[in-house]
Short mmCIF file of C-alpha atoms in Angstrom, two decimals:
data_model
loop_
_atom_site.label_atom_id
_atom_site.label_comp_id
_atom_site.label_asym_id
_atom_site.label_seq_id
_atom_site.Cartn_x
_atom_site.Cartn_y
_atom_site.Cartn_z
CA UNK A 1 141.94 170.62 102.36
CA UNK A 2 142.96 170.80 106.09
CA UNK A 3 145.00 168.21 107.81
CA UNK A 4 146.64 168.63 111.18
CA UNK A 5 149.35 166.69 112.62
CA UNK A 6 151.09 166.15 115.31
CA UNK A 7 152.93 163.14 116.85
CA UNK A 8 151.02 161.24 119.57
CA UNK A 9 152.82 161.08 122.40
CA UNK A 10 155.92 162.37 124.10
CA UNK A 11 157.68 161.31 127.46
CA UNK A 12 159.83 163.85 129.41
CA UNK A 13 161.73 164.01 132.67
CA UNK A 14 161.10 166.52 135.24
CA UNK A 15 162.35 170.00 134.78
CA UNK A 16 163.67 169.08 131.00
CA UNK A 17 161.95 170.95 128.08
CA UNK A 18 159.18 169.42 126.16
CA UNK A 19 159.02 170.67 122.85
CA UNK A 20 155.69 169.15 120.88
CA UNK A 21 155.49 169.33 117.17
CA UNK A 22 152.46 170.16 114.57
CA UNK A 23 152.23 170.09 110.74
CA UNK A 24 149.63 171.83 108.77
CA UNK A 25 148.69 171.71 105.30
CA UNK A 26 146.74 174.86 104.50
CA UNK A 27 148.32 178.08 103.89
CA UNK A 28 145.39 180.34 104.49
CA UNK A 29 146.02 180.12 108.36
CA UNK A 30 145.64 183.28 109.78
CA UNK A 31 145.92 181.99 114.10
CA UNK A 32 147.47 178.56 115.23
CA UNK A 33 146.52 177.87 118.62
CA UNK A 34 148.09 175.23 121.19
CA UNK A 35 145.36 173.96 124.11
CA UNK A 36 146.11 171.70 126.94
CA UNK A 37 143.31 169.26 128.11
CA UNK A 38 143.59 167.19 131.35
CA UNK A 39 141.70 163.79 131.41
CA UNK A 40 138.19 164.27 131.82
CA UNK A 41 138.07 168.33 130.86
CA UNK A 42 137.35 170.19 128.44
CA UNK A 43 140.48 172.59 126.69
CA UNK A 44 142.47 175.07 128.25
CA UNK A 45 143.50 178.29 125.81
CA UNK A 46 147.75 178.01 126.44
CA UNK A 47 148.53 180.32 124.07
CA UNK A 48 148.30 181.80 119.80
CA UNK A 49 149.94 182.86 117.13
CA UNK A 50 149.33 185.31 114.35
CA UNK A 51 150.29 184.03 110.96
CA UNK A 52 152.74 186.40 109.93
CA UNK A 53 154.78 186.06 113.28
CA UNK A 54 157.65 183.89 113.58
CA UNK A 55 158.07 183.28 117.36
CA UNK A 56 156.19 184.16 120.48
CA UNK A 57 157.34 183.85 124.40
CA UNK A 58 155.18 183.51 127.17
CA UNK A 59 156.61 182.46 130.30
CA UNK A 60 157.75 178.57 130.23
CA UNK A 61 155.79 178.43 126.74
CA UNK A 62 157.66 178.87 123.38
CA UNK A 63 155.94 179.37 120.31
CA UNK A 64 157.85 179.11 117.27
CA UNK A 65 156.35 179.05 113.15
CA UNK A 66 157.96 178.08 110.05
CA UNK A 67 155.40 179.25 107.63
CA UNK A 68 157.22 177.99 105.29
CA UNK A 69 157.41 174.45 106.21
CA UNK A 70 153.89 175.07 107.53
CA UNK A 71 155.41 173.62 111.13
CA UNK A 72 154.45 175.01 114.62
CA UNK A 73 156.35 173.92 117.59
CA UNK A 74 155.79 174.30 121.54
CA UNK A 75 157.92 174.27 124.10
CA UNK A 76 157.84 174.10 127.52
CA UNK A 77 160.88 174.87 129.58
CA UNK A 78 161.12 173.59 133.24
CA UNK A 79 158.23 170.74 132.38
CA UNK A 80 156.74 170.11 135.76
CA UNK A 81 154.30 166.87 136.07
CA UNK A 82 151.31 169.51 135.92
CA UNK A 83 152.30 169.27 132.35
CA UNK A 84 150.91 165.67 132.09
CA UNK A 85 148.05 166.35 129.41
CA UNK A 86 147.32 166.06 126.01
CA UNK A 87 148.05 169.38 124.03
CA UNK A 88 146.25 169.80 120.49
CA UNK A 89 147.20 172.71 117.87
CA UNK A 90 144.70 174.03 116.15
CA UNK A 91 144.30 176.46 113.34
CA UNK A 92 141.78 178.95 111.88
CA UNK A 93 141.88 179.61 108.15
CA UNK A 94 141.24 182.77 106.22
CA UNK A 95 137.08 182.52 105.70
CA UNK A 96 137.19 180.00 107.45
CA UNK A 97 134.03 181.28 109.77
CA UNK A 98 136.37 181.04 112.99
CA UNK A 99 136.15 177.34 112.81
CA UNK A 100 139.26 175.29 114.03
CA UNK A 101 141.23 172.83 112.20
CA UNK A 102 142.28 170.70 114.95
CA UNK A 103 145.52 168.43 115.21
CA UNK A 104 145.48 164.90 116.59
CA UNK A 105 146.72 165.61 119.82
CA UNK A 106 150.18 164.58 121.63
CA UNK A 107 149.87 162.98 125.08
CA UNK A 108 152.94 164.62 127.10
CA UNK A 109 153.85 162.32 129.97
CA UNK A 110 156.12 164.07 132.61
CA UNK A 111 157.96 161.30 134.39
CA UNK A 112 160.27 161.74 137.90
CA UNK B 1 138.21 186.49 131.84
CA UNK B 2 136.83 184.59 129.10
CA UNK B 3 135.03 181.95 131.68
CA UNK B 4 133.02 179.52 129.77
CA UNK B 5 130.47 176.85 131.54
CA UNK B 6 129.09 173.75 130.51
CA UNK B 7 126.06 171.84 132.25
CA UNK B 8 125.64 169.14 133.26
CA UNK B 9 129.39 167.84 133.72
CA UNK B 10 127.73 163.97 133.29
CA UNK B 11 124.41 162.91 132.22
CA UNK B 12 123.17 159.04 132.49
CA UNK B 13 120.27 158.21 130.84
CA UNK B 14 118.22 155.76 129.48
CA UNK B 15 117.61 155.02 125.40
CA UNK B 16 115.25 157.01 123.85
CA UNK B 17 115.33 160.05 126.22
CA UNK B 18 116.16 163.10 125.14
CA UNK B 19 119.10 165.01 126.87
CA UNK B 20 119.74 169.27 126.93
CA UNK B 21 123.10 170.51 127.04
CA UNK B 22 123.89 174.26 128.02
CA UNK B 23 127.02 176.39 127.63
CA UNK B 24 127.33 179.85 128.94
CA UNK B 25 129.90 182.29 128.30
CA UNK B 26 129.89 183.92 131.73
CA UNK B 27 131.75 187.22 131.69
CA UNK B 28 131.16 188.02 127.54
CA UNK B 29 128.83 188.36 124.47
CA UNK B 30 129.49 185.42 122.57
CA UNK B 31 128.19 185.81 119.03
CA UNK B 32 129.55 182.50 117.86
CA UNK B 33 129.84 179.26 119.94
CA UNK B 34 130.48 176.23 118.73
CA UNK B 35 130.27 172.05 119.54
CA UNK B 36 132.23 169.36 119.22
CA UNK B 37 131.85 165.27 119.66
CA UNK B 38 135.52 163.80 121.25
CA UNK B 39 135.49 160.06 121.47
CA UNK B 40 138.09 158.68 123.54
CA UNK B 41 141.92 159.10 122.56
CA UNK B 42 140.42 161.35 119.57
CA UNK B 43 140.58 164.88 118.39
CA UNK B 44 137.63 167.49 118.47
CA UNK B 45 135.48 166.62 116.12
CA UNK B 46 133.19 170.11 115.08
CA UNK B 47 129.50 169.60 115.03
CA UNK B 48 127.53 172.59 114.19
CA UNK B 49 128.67 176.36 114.62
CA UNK B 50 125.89 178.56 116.59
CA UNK B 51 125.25 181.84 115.81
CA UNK B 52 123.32 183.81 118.23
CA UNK B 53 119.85 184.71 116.74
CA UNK B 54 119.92 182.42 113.67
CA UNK B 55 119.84 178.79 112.79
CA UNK B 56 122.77 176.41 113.34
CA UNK B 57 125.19 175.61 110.82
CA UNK B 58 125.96 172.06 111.02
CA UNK B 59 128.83 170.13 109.52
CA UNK B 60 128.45 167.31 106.90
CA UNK B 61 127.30 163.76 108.16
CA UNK B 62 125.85 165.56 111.60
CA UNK B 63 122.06 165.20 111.46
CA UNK B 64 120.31 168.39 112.58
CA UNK B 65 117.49 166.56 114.04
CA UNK B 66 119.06 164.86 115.61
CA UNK B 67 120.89 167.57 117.56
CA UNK B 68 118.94 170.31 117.88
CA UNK B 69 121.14 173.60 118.68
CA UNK B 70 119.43 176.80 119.89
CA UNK B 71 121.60 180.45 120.86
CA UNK B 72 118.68 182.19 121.80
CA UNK B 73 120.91 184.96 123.95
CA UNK B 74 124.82 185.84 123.80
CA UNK B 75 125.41 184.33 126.54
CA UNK B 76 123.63 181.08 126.21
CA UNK B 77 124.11 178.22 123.72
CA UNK B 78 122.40 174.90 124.45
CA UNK B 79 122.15 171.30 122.45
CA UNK B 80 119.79 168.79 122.60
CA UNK B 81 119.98 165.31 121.86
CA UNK B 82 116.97 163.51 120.78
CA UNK B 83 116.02 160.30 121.30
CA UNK B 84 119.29 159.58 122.37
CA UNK B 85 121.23 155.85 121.74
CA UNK B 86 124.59 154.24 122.99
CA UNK B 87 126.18 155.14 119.59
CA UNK B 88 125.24 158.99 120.91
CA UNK B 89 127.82 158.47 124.24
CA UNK B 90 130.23 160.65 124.29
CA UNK B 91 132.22 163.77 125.46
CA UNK B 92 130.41 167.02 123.74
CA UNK B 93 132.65 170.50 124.34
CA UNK B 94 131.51 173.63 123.78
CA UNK B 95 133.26 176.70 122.63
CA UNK B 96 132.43 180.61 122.67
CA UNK B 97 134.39 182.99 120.86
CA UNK B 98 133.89 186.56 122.34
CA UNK B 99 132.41 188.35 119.27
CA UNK B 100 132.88 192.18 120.07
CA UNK B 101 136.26 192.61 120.30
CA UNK B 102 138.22 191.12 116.86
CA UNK B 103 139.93 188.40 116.14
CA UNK B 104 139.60 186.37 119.54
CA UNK B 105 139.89 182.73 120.62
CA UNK B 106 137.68 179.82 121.12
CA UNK B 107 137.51 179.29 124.47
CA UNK B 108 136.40 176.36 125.95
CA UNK B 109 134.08 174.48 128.39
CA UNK B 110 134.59 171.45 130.49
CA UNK B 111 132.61 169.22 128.58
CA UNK B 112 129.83 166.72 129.00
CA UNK B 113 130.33 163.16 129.22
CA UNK B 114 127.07 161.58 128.12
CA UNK B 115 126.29 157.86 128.68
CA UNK B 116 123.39 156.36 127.45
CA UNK B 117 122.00 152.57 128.63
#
């Protein structure tokens, strides 16, 4: 089955790097996704990953997968208190019909 | 790109009335959209899938009569709650997944919080 974890909340200092963890159980993932969502709102896209990729950069935002240890990490360098949110990873499986597996969500709190 | 809305932002309403939800994908063809129920300090919980031109595919334990889904155009996804109760209040997202061009994300809209008396 499909399980999704991730630890449930984080606290940060200004301009440190956040790095947020997830754990996944199926090994049929083809993407694992990482969305932001601010109170009130509905998700924000922050970036994906193709299964068979090991790391991807985008700006302050680090992707990095272990498909091995079926672990996906993100990390934000510079964390600003923009960051404040709660940040979900998500995965689709293999014939899966595009549906998302999502985690449990980690509240990042940037602090001054 | 990839712009998705969701209307109304907040509905209040009494018991018993029933309550439409729309979600457009603005600027593509969505084949596929989806809903989800979030209660607070939860994870996405998936409803139904919609699938533009065909019935709903809902998940186990979500009553389809309840929550009527229709995708009568690729651009237009809406869900109605029936006969709507407290134990319906809650947050209900929407999702489009831009179907013509591969292996794309769900993107998301804003959400409806939904508060029945």
């Amino acid at each position: 089955g499909e399980d999704v974890e991730q630890s449930l909340f984080l606290s940060v200092r200004e301009g440190d790097s956040s790095v947020i963890n997830c754990t996944y159980t199926d090994s049929s993932s083809t993407y694992l996704y990482w969305y932001k969502q601010e109170p009130g709102a509905g998700l924000q896209l922050l970036t994906y990953i193709f299964s068979n990729m090991d790391m991807k950069q985008d700006q302050r935002l680090t992707v990095l997968l272990n498909k091995k240890d079926k672990h996906l990490s993100l990390r934000i360098a510079d964390t600003q208190t923009g960051d404040s949110a709660i940040y979900f990873c998500a995965e689709s499986i293999t014939g899966g019909g595009n549906k998302l597996t999502f985690g449990t969500g980690t509240q990042l709190k940037v602090e001054l | 790109g990839a712009v998705v809305s969701q209307h109304p932002s907040w509905v209040i309403c009494k018991s018993g009335t029933s309550v439409k939800i729309e979600c457009r994908s603005l600027d593509f063809q969505a084949t596929t959209m989806f809903w989800y129920r979030q209660f607070p300090k939860q994870s996405l919980m998936l409803m139904a899938t919609s699938n533009e031109g065909s019935k709903a595919t809902y998940e186990q334990g979500v009553e389809k009569d309840k929550f009527l889904i229709n995708h009568a155009s690729l651009t237009l996804s809406t869900l109605t709650v029936t006969s709507a109760h407290p134990e319906d209040s809650s947050f209900y997202i929407c999702s489009a997944r831009d179907g013509g061009k591969g292996n794309q994300p769900q993107h998301f809209g804003d959400g409806t919080r939904l508060s029945i008396l």
